CSV table of C-alpha atoms in Angstrom, one decimal:
chain,number,residue,atom,x,y,z
A,39,ALA,CA,0.1,0.1,-0.1
A,40,GLY,CA,2.9,2.3,0.6
A,41,ILE,CA,4.5,1.7,-2.7
A,42,TRP,CA,1.2,2.2,-4.4
A,43,TRP,CA,0.7,5.6,-2.5
A,44,VAL,CA,4.0,7.1,-3.1
A,45,PHE,CA,4.3,5.9,-6.9
A,46,GLU,CA,0.4,6.4,-7.6
A,47,ALA,CA,-0.3,3.3,-9.0
A,48,ILE,CA,-3.8,3.5,-8.8
A,49,PRO,CA,-5.9,6.2,-7.4
A,50,ILE,CA,-5.2,6.7,-3.6
A,51,GLY,CA,-8.5,6.2,-2.5
A,52,VAL,CA,-8.9,2.9,-4.5
A,53,THR,CA,-5.3,1.8,-2.9
A,54,ALA,CA,-7.0,2.7,0.5
A,55,ILE,CA,-10.1,0.1,-0.3
A,56,ALA,CA,-7.4,-2.5,-1.1
A,57,ILE,CA,-6.4,-2.0,2.2
A,58,GLY,CA,-9.3,-3.3,3.9
A,59,VAL,CA,-9.9,-6.1,1.1
A,60,PHE,CA,-6.3,-7.6,1.4
A,61,GLN,CA,-7.0,-7.9,5.2
A,62,ALA,CA,-10.3,-9.8,4.6
A,63,LEU,CA,-8.8,-11.7,1.8
A,64,PHE,CA,-5.8,-13.1,3.7
A,65,ALA,CA,-7.6,-13.5,6.7
A,66,ILE,CA,-5.1,-11.0,8.8
A,67,ARG,CA,-8.7,-9.4,10.3
A,68,PRO,CA,-12.2,-10.1,10.0
A,69,ALA,CA,-13.9,-8.1,7.3
A,70,LYS,CA,-15.9,-6.5,9.9
A,71,GLU,CA,-12.9,-4.9,11.8
A,72,ALA,CA,-10.9,-4.0,8.7
A,73,PHE,CA,-13.7,-1.6,7.3
A,74,ARG,CA,-15.4,-0.5,10.6
A,75,ASP,CA,-12.0,1.5,10.8
A,76,PHE,CA,-12.8,3.1,7.7
A,77,MET,CA,-15.4,5.0,9.9
A,78,ASP,CA,-13.5,5.7,12.7
A,79,PRO,CA,-14.3,9.0,14.9
A,80,SER,CA,-10.8,10.3,13.7
A,81,VAL,CA,-12.0,10.1,9.9
A,82,MET,CA,-15.2,11.6,10.8
A,83,PHE,CA,-13.1,14.4,12.1
A,84,ILE,CA,-11.7,15.0,9.0
A,85,PHE,CA,-14.9,15.0,7.6
A,86,GLY,CA,-16.2,17.9,9.7
A,87,SER,CA,-13.2,19.5,9.1
A,88,MET,CA,-13.6,19.5,5.6
A,89,ILE,CA,-17.3,20.9,5.7
A,90,ILE,CA,-15.8,23.7,8.1
A,91,GLY,CA,-13.5,24.8,5.1
A,92,MET,CA,-16.5,24.2,2.6
A,93,ALA,CA,-18.6,26.2,4.3
A,94,PHE,CA,-15.9,29.3,4.8
A,95,THR,CA,-15.5,28.9,1.5
A,96,LYS,CA,-19.0,28.9,0.6
A,97,THR,CA,-20.0,32.1,2.7
A,98,GLY,CA,-17.1,33.9,1.5
A,99,LEU,CA,-14.9,33.9,4.7
A,100,THR,CA,-12.0,32.2,2.9
A,101,LYS,CA,-11.4,35.3,0.4
A,102,ARG,CA,-11.9,38.0,3.2
A,103,LEU,CA,-9.4,36.2,5.4
A,104,ALA,CA,-7.1,35.6,2.1
A,105,TYR,CA,-7.3,39.1,1.6
A,106,LYS,CA,-6.6,40.6,5.0
A,107,MET,CA,-3.3,38.3,5.2
A,108,LEU,CA,-2.1,39.7,1.6
A,109,ALA,CA,-2.8,43.2,2.6
A,110,VAL,CA,-0.6,42.5,6.0
A,111,VAL,CA,2.1,40.7,3.7
A,112,GLY,CA,2.5,42.6,0.6
A,113,GLU,CA,3.5,41.8,-2.8
A,114,ASN,CA,6.7,39.7,-2.4
A,115,THR,CA,6.2,36.2,-3.2
A,116,ARG,CA,8.8,34.6,-0.3
A,117,THR,CA,6.9,37.1,2.1
A,118,ILE,CA,3.3,35.7,1.1
A,119,LEU,CA,4.8,32.0,1.4
A,120,LEU,CA,5.6,33.1,5.0
A,121,GLY,CA,2.9,34.3,6.0
A,122,SER,CA,0.9,31.4,4.8
A,123,LEU,CA,3.0,29.4,7.0
A,124,LEU,CA,3.0,31.7,10.0
A,125,VAL,CA,-0.9,31.8,9.7
A,126,THR,CA,-1.2,27.8,9.9
A,127,ALA,CA,1.1,27.7,12.4
A,128,ALA,CA,-0.4,30.2,14.7
A,129,LEU,CA,-4.1,28.7,14.2
A,130,THR,CA,-2.6,25.2,15.4
A,131,LEU,CA,-1.8,26.3,18.5
A,132,VAL,CA,-5.6,27.0,19.6
A,133,MET,CA,-7.1,24.1,17.2
A,134,ALA,CA,-6.6,20.8,16.2
A,135,HIS,CA,-4.3,20.5,12.7
A,136,THR,CA,-6.6,18.7,10.7
A,137,ALA,CA,-9.3,22.2,11.3
A,138,VAL,CA,-6.5,24.5,10.4
A,139,ALA,CA,-5.7,22.6,7.4
A,140,ALA,CA,-9.1,22.5,6.1
A,141,THR,CA,-9.5,26.4,7.1
A,142,MET,CA,-6.5,27.2,5.2
A,143,PHE,CA,-6.9,25.1,2.1
A,144,PRO,CA,-9.5,27.6,0.5
A,145,ILE,CA,-7.8,30.4,1.6
A,146,LEU,CA,-4.5,29.2,0.0
A,147,LEU,CA,-6.5,28.3,-3.4
A,148,THR,CA,-7.8,32.0,-3.3
A,149,ILE,CA,-4.0,33.2,-3.1
A,150,LEU,CA,-2.9,30.8,-5.8
A,151,ALA,CA,-5.6,32.1,-8.1
A,152,LEU,CA,-4.8,35.7,-7.2
A,153,TYR,CA,-1.1,34.6,-8.2
A,154,ARG,CA,-2.2,33.1,-11.5
A,155,GLU,CA,-3.5,36.4,-12.6
A,156,GLY,CA,0.1,37.7,-12.3
A,157,ASP,CA,1.9,39.3,-15.0
A,158,ASP,CA,4.2,37.2,-17.7
A,159,PRO,CA,1.5,34.9,-19.3
A,160,SER,CA,4.3,32.6,-20.6
A,161,MET,CA,5.5,32.0,-17.0
A,162,ARG,CA,2.3,31.9,-15.3
A,163,GLU,CA,1.6,28.5,-15.2
A,164,TYR,CA,5.3,27.2,-14.5
A,165,ASP,CA,5.3,29.8,-11.6
A,166,SER,CA,1.8,29.1,-10.4
A,167,THR,CA,2.9,25.7,-10.5
A,168,ARG,CA,5.9,26.0,-8.2
A,169,PHE,CA,4.2,28.2,-6.2
A,170,GLY,CA,1.3,26.2,-5.3
A,171,LYS,CA,3.5,23.3,-4.1
A,172,GLY,CA,5.4,25.6,-1.8
A,173,LEU,CA,2.2,26.9,-0.6
A,174,PHE,CA,0.3,23.7,0.1
A,175,MET,CA,3.4,21.3,0.9
A,176,GLY,CA,4.2,24.1,3.4
A,177,MET,CA,0.8,24.4,4.7
A,178,ALA,CA,0.7,20.7,5.5
A,179,TRP,CA,4.3,20.5,7.3
A,180,ALA,CA,3.8,23.6,9.2
A,181,ALA,CA,0.7,22.2,10.7
A,182,GLY,CA,2.4,19.6,11.9
A,183,ALA,CA,5.5,21.1,13.1
A,184,ALA,CA,3.3,23.9,15.1
A,185,SER,CA,1.0,21.1,16.4
A,186,ILE,CA,3.8,20.2,18.7
A,187,VAL,CA,3.5,23.3,20.8
A,188,SER,CA,0.1,23.2,22.2
A,189,PHE,CA,-2.0,20.8,23.9
A,190,LEU,CA,-4.7,21.8,21.9
A,191,GLY,CA,-2.9,20.9,18.2
A,192,SER,CA,-3.6,17.3,18.4
A,193,ALA,CA,-4.4,13.9,20.4
A,194,ARG,CA,-0.9,12.7,20.7
A,195,ALA,CA,0.1,15.4,23.6
A,196,PRO,CA,-2.6,14.3,25.8
A,197,ALA,CA,-1.9,10.5,25.3
A,198,ALA,CA,1.8,11.2,25.8
A,199,ALA,CA,1.2,12.9,29.0
A,200,SER,CA,-1.0,10.2,30.4
A,201,MET,CA,1.5,7.6,29.5
A,202,PHE,CA,4.3,9.9,31.3
A,203,LYS,CA,2.3,10.2,34.6
A,204,GLU,CA,1.5,6.9,34.5
A,205,PHE,CA,5.5,5.7,34.2
A,206,SER,CA,6.9,9.0,36.4
A,207,GLY,CA,4.0,10.0,38.4
A,208,ARG,CA,4.4,13.3,37.4
A,209,ASP,CA,2.0,15.4,35.6
A,210,ILE,CA,3.0,17.1,32.2
A,211,GLY,CA,2.0,20.9,32.4
A,212,PHE,CA,-0.4,22.9,30.2
A,213,PHE,CA,2.8,25.2,29.5
A,214,ASP,CA,5.1,22.9,29.9
A,215,LEU,CA,5.2,21.9,26.2
A,216,PRO,CA,5.4,25.5,25.0
A,217,LEU,CA,8.5,26.1,27.6
A,218,TYR,CA,10.2,23.0,25.6
A,219,LEU,CA,8.9,22.7,22.3
A,220,SER,CA,8.0,26.1,21.1
A,221,LEU,CA,11.5,27.0,19.6
A,222,VAL,CA,12.0,23.6,18.0
A,223,GLY,CA,8.1,24.0,16.4
A,224,TRP,CA,8.7,27.7,15.5
A,225,GLY,CA,12.3,26.9,14.1
A,226,MET,CA,11.3,23.9,11.9
A,227,VAL,CA,8.3,26.4,10.6
A,228,LEU,CA,11.1,29.0,9.1
A,229,LEU,CA,13.0,26.0,7.9
A,230,ILE,CA,10.1,24.9,6.1
A,231,TRP,CA,9.8,28.4,4.6
A,232,VAL,CA,13.6,28.6,3.7
A,233,TYR,CA,13.8,25.0,2.0
A,234,LEU,CA,10.8,25.8,-0.1
A,235,SER,CA,11.9,29.2,-1.0
A,236,LEU,CA,14.6,27.7,-2.5
A,237,VAL,CA,13.7,24.4,-4.1
A,238,PHE,CA,10.1,25.8,-5.3
A,239,LYS,CA,11.5,29.4,-6.1
A,240,PRO,CA,9.4,31.3,-8.5
A,241,SER,CA,10.8,33.3,-11.3
A,242,ARG,CA,9.3,36.5,-10.1
A,243,ALA,CA,10.0,38.0,-6.9
A,244,SER,CA,7.0,40.0,-6.5
A,245,ILE,CA,3.4,40.4,-8.1
A,246,PRO,CA,3.4,44.0,-8.6
A,247,GLY,CA,-0.2,45.6,-8.0
A,248,LEU,CA,-1.1,43.1,-5.6
A,249,ARG,CA,-1.9,44.7,-2.8
A,250,GLU,CA,-4.2,47.3,-4.9
A,251,LYS,CA,-6.0,44.8,-6.3
A,252,VAL,CA,-6.6,42.7,-3.1
A,253,ALA,CA,-7.7,46.1,-1.3
A,254,ARG,CA,-10.1,46.3,-4.5
A,255,LEU,CA,-11.4,43.2,-4.2
A,256,ALA,CA,-12.0,43.1,-0.8
A,257,ARG,CA,-14.3,46.5,-0.8
A,258,THR,CA,-16.5,44.3,-3.4
A,259,LEU,CA,-17.2,41.7,-0.4
A,260,GLY,CA,-18.8,44.4,1.5
A,261,PRO,CA,-19.5,44.3,4.8
A,262,ILE,CA,-19.7,40.8,6.6
A,263,ASN,CA,-23.1,39.3,6.2
A,264,ARG,CA,-25.2,36.9,8.6
A,265,ASN,CA,-23.8,33.4,7.2
A,266,GLU,CA,-20.1,34.6,7.7
A,267,VAL,CA,-21.1,35.2,11.5
A,268,PHE,CA,-22.9,32.1,12.0
A,269,VAL,CA,-20.1,30.1,10.6
A,270,LEU,CA,-17.5,32.0,12.6
A,271,VAL,CA,-19.7,31.6,15.9
A,272,CYS,CA,-20.2,27.7,15.2
A,273,VAL,CA,-16.2,27.2,14.9
A,274,ALA,CA,-15.5,29.2,17.6
A,275,LEU,CA,-17.6,27.8,19.9
A,276,VAL,CA,-16.6,24.2,18.5
A,277,VAL,CA,-13.0,25.3,19.2
A,278,LEU,CA,-13.7,26.5,22.7
A,279,LEU,CA,-15.3,23.5,23.8
A,280,MET,CA,-11.9,21.4,22.2
A,281,ALA,CA,-9.9,23.8,24.6
A,282,LEU,CA,-12.1,23.7,27.5
A,283,GLN,CA,-11.7,20.0,27.3
A,284,ALA,CA,-8.2,20.3,28.7
A,285,ALA,CA,-9.5,22.2,31.9
A,286,ILE,CA,-12.6,20.3,32.4
A,287,PRO,CA,-12.4,16.3,32.6
A,288,ALA,CA,-16.2,16.0,32.3
A,289,LEU,CA,-16.0,17.2,28.9
A,290,LEU,CA,-13.5,14.3,27.9
A,291,ALA,CA,-16.4,12.1,27.7
A,292,ILE,CA,-17.4,13.9,24.4
A,293,ASP,CA,-15.1,12.7,21.6
A,294,ARG,CA,-13.7,15.7,19.5
A,295,SER,CA,-15.6,13.8,16.4
A,296,ALA,CA,-18.7,14.6,17.8
A,297,LEU,CA,-17.4,18.3,18.9
A,298,ILE,CA,-17.1,19.1,15.1
A,299,LEU,CA,-19.8,17.5,13.6
A,300,VAL,CA,-22.2,19.7,15.8
A,301,SER,CA,-20.9,22.1,13.5
A,302,THR,CA,-21.5,20.3,10.4
A,303,LEU,CA,-25.1,19.7,11.6
A,304,LEU,CA,-25.7,23.2,12.1
A,305,PHE,CA,-24.5,24.5,8.6
A,306,PHE,CA,-26.8,22.2,7.0
A,307,ILE,CA,-30.0,23.0,9.5
A,308,PHE,CA,-29.7,26.7,8.8
A,309,GLY,CA,-29.2,26.4,5.1
A,310,VAL,CA,-25.5,27.4,4.9
A,311,LEU,CA,-24.8,24.3,3.1
A,312,THR,CA,-27.1,22.0,1.1
A,313,VAL,CA,-26.7,18.4,0.2
A,314,ASN,CA,-25.6,19.0,-3.1
A,315,ASP,CA,-22.4,20.8,-1.5
A,316,LEU,CA,-21.7,17.3,-0.3
A,317,GLU,CA,-20.9,16.2,-3.5
A,318,GLU,CA,-17.8,18.6,-3.9
A,319,LEU,CA,-16.3,17.2,-1.0
A,320,PRO,CA,-12.7,15.3,-2.2
A,321,TRP,CA,-14.2,11.9,-1.2
A,322,ASN,CA,-10.5,10.5,-2.3
A,323,ILE,CA,-8.7,11.8,0.1
A,324,ILE,CA,-11.3,10.8,2.7
A,325,LEU,CA,-11.0,7.4,1.6
A,326,LEU,CA,-7.2,7.5,1.9
A,327,PHE,CA,-7.5,8.5,5.7
A,328,SER,CA,-9.5,5.9,6.0
A,329,GLY,CA,-7.5,3.4,4.6
A,330,ALA,CA,-4.7,4.9,6.7
A,331,MET,CA,-7.0,4.5,9.6
A,332,SER,CA,-7.1,0.9,9.0
A,333,ILE,CA,-3.6,-0.2,8.0
A,334,GLY,CA,-2.7,1.5,11.4
A,335,PHE,CA,-5.2,-0.5,13.7
A,336,CYS,CA,-4.0,-3.3,11.4
A,337,LEU,CA,-0.3,-3.0,12.6
A,338,TRP,CA,-1.2,-2.1,15.8
A,339,LYS,CA,-3.9,-5.1,16.7
A,340,THR,CA,-2.0,-7.8,15.0
A,341,GLY,CA,1.5,-7.0,17.3
A,342,ALA,CA,3.5,-6.3,13.8
A,343,ALA,CA,4.1,-2.7,15.2
A,344,GLU,CA,4.7,-4.1,18.7
A,345,TRP,CA,7.4,-6.2,16.8
A,346,MET,CA,9.0,-4.0,15.1
A,347,ALA,CA,9.0,-1.6,18.1
A,348,VAL,CA,10.7,-4.1,20.2
A,349,GLN,CA,13.5,-5.1,17.6
A,350,TRP,CA,14.2,-1.8,17.2
A,351,LEU,CA,14.9,-0.7,20.7
A,352,ALA,CA,16.7,-3.7,22.1
A,353,ALA,CA,19.3,-3.1,19.2
A,354,LEU,CA,19.5,0.3,21.3
A,355,GLN,CA,19.7,-0.9,24.6
A,356,ASP,CA,23.4,-0.9,25.0
A,357,ALA,CA,23.8,2.7,23.3
A,358,HIS,CA,25.2,6.0,24.5
A,359,TRP,CA,21.8,8.0,25.7
A,360,TRP,CA,22.1,10.5,22.5
A,361,VAL,CA,21.9,7.5,20.3
A,362,PHE,CA,19.5,5.8,22.4
A,363,VAL,CA,17.1,8.8,22.2
A,364,MET,CA,17.6,9.5,19.0
A,365,GLY,CA,16.7,5.9,17.6
A,366,ILE,CA,13.3,6.2,19.7
A,367,ALA,CA,12.6,9.5,17.7
A,368,ALA,CA,13.5,7.6,14.3
A,369,PHE,CA,11.1,5.0,14.8
A,370,VAL,CA,8.2,6.8,15.8
A,371,LEU,CA,9.0,9.1,12.6
A,372,ILE,CA,9.2,6.3,10.2
A,373,MET,CA,5.5,4.7,12.4
A,374,THR,CA,3.8,8.0,11.9
A,375,ASN,CA,4.1,8.5,8.5
A,376,PHE,CA,2.1,4.9,8.5
A,377,ILE,CA,0.0,4.7,11.2
A,378,MET,CA,-1.9,7.5,13.5
A,379,ASN,CA,0.7,9.4,15.7
A,380,VAL,CA,-1.5,8.4,19.0
A,381,ALA,CA,-0.9,4.9,18.1
A,382,ALA,CA,2.9,5.4,17.2
A,383,ILE,CA,3.1,7.1,20.5
A,384,ALA,CA,1.2,4.2,22.3
A,385,ILE,CA,3.4,1.6,20.6
A,386,ALA,CA,6.9,2.9,21.3
A,387,LEU,CA,6.7,4.8,24.4
A,388,PRO,CA,5.8,2.2,26.8
A,389,VAL,CA,9.0,0.0,25.9
A,390,SER,CA,11.3,2.7,25.3
A,391,LEU,CA,10.6,4.1,28.6
A,392,VAL,CA,11.1,0.9,30.6
A,393,ILE,CA,14.6,0.5,28.6
A,394,ALA,CA,15.5,4.1,29.3
A,395,LYS,CA,15.0,3.7,33.0
A,396,TYR,CA,17.6,1.1,32.6
A,397,LEU,CA,19.9,3.4,31.2
A,398,GLY,CA,19.6,5.8,33.3
A,399,VAL,CA,18.2,8.1,30.8
A,400,ALA,CA,15.5,10.4,31.9
A,401,PRO,CA,11.5,9.7,30.7
A,402,ASP,CA,11.2,13.6,30.2
A,403,VAL,CA,13.8,13.5,27.5
A,404,VAL,CA,12.1,10.8,25.8
A,405,ILE,CA,9.0,11.7,25.9
A,406,TYR,CA,9.3,15.2,24.3
A,407,ALA,CA,11.7,13.7,21.7
A,408,SER,CA,9.0,11.3,20.6
A,409,LEU,CA,6.5,14.1,20.6
A,410,VAL,CA,8.6,16.2,18.2
A,411,THR,CA,8.9,13.3,15.5
A,412,ALA,CA,5.5,12.3,15.8
A,413,GLY,CA,3.9,15.7,14.8
A,414,MET,CA,6.0,15.7,11.7
A,415,PRO,CA,5.4,13.0,9.2
A,416,PHE,CA,6.7,14.7,6.1
A,417,MET,CA,7.0,12.0,3.8
A,418,LEU,CA,3.6,10.1,3.4
A,419,LEU,CA,0.3,11.4,2.6
A,420,ILE,CA,-1.3,9.2,5.1
A,421,GLY,CA,1.0,10.4,8.1
A,422,ALA,CA,-1.2,13.3,8.8
A,423,ALA,CA,-4.3,14.4,8.0
A,424,PRO,CA,-3.2,17.9,6.7
A,425,ASN,CA,-0.8,16.1,4.3
A,426,ALA,CA,-4.1,14.4,2.7
A,427,ILE,CA,-5.9,17.7,2.7
A,428,ALA,CA,-3.0,19.7,0.8
A,429,TYR,CA,-2.9,17.0,-1.9
A,430,GLY,CA,-6.6,17.5,-2.7
A,431,ALA,CA,-4.8,20.9,-4.2
A,432,GLU,CA,-3.4,18.7,-7.1
A,433,GLN,CA,-0.3,21.0,-6.8
A,434,PHE,CA,2.2,18.0,-6.2
A,435,THR,CA,2.6,14.4,-6.8
A,436,ALA,CA,2.6,11.8,-4.0
A,437,GLY,CA,6.1,10.8,-4.9
A,438,GLU,CA,7.3,14.9,-4.9
A,439,PHE,CA,5.6,15.1,-1.4
A,440,PHE,CA,7.7,11.7,-0.2
A,441,TRP,CA,11.0,13.0,-1.8
A,442,HIS,CA,11.1,16.5,-0.3
A,443,GLY,CA,9.6,15.2,3.1
A,444,LEU,CA,12.7,12.8,3.5
A,445,ALA,CA,14.9,15.7,3.1
A,446,MET,CA,12.8,17.9,5.5
A,447,SER,CA,12.7,14.8,7.7
A,448,ALA,CA,16.8,14.7,7.9
A,449,ILE,CA,16.3,18.4,8.7
A,450,LEU,CA,14.2,17.8,11.6
A,451,LEU,CA,16.5,14.9,13.2
A,452,VAL,CA,19.4,17.0,12.7
A,453,VAL,CA,17.3,20.1,14.6
A,454,LEU,CA,16.1,17.6,17.4
A,455,GLY,CA,19.6,16.2,17.9
A,456,LEU,CA,21.1,19.6,18.6
A,457,ALA,CA,18.0,20.7,21.0
A,458,LEU,CA,19.2,16.8,23.2
A,459,VAL,CA,22.2,18.6,23.9
A,460,THR,CA,21.8,22.0,23.7
A,461,LEU,CA,18.4,23.9,23.9
A,462,TRP,CA,16.5,21.6,26.5
A,463,PRO,CA,19.6,20.7,29.0
A,464,LEU,CA,19.6,25.0,28.9
A,465,LEU,CA,15.7,25.0,29.5
A,466,GLY,CA,16.1,22.6,32.7
A,467,MET,CA,14.7,19.5,31.0
A,468,PRO,CA,15.9,16.2,32.9
A,469,VAL,CA,18.0,14.5,30.5
A,470,LEU,CA,19.8,11.6,33.0
A,471,ILE,CA,18.4,10.0,35.8
A,472,HIS,CA,21.4,11.0,38.7
């Protein structure tokens, strides 16, 4: 399945269906289990996120937000790319990175459309393709990089914090993640911008007259209307409830998917969207993530992933502490490109924390290093929902995403390796058990 996804031998959604079929044909798991994962709550969360993005587009909010951003960042193409990445990263601090990707997707489409209207028609398609690759790959990567900074960015941090408490008896506080991971996360966002600016550099350094055009287009939108306000209020309430889950334990009983689907219901009940709008959803992407959930649970429940974790970590049990921690992080990085990052954390941490104690390595550094790589599956589309959502723009192939993601993954490991011996000890993170 991984080979088919990278080389796009058949449509990615069809490969996803094949994953369920193969499990049933080869009696790996019962068909009922294999295909039940296709409607996992995480898949429904992505569905709800895409519906929010559709509501933003239909009401005109995406254009309004895109024009506001372009008015601030100006006409320089590199600055436009940087502004897009920074807005994506900032939103990820307060809402799940899947929802952020779904929100940013139509905004970036609007920016790309404006870019295509620039001068020099002979270079327009070449430029827009390169610029589009940077915009959408960058959105996916930046959403992942910034999601490690806050408990609100994803489900992996609460899961890791729970394991950490069970193992060490200590809590990871709400502000501990920003303390140790802010510089790593935001540093990666800036490195992503530098990489994309160099690799997908458009021939035009700026888009003359864009600021004036954006101001003119913004005026044509008129004042914000009732539907726009309704969508903003619905999304704000959903985000607020998700944020309150971290502070009010009683709310944890409500799955995030149910919360985000409340907004979906309201959009249809109050006529913001119609049933015909469902035809515009990128079902190929939803199927892709459905298949990813199925293969992830398959690796997990059959014990294949746990076997790999034990074999990998057993080879590191006599290594230097830095090599041991980097080995754990690299394993999580590989696994999180194939399965849910929460599952990758759940598989790797129990084994690694036991071995870490034996080697005299503090659990803190193991947890935070794992969270860094779990949040940045840069290589495969199935690694994270933002990757799959970005692919829906049809600006890059799965192969391009893999090879450029491989380079960014190497950069990530270098950054993490440096943080282990410089930044984190300076911030007071325990590295060794004395």
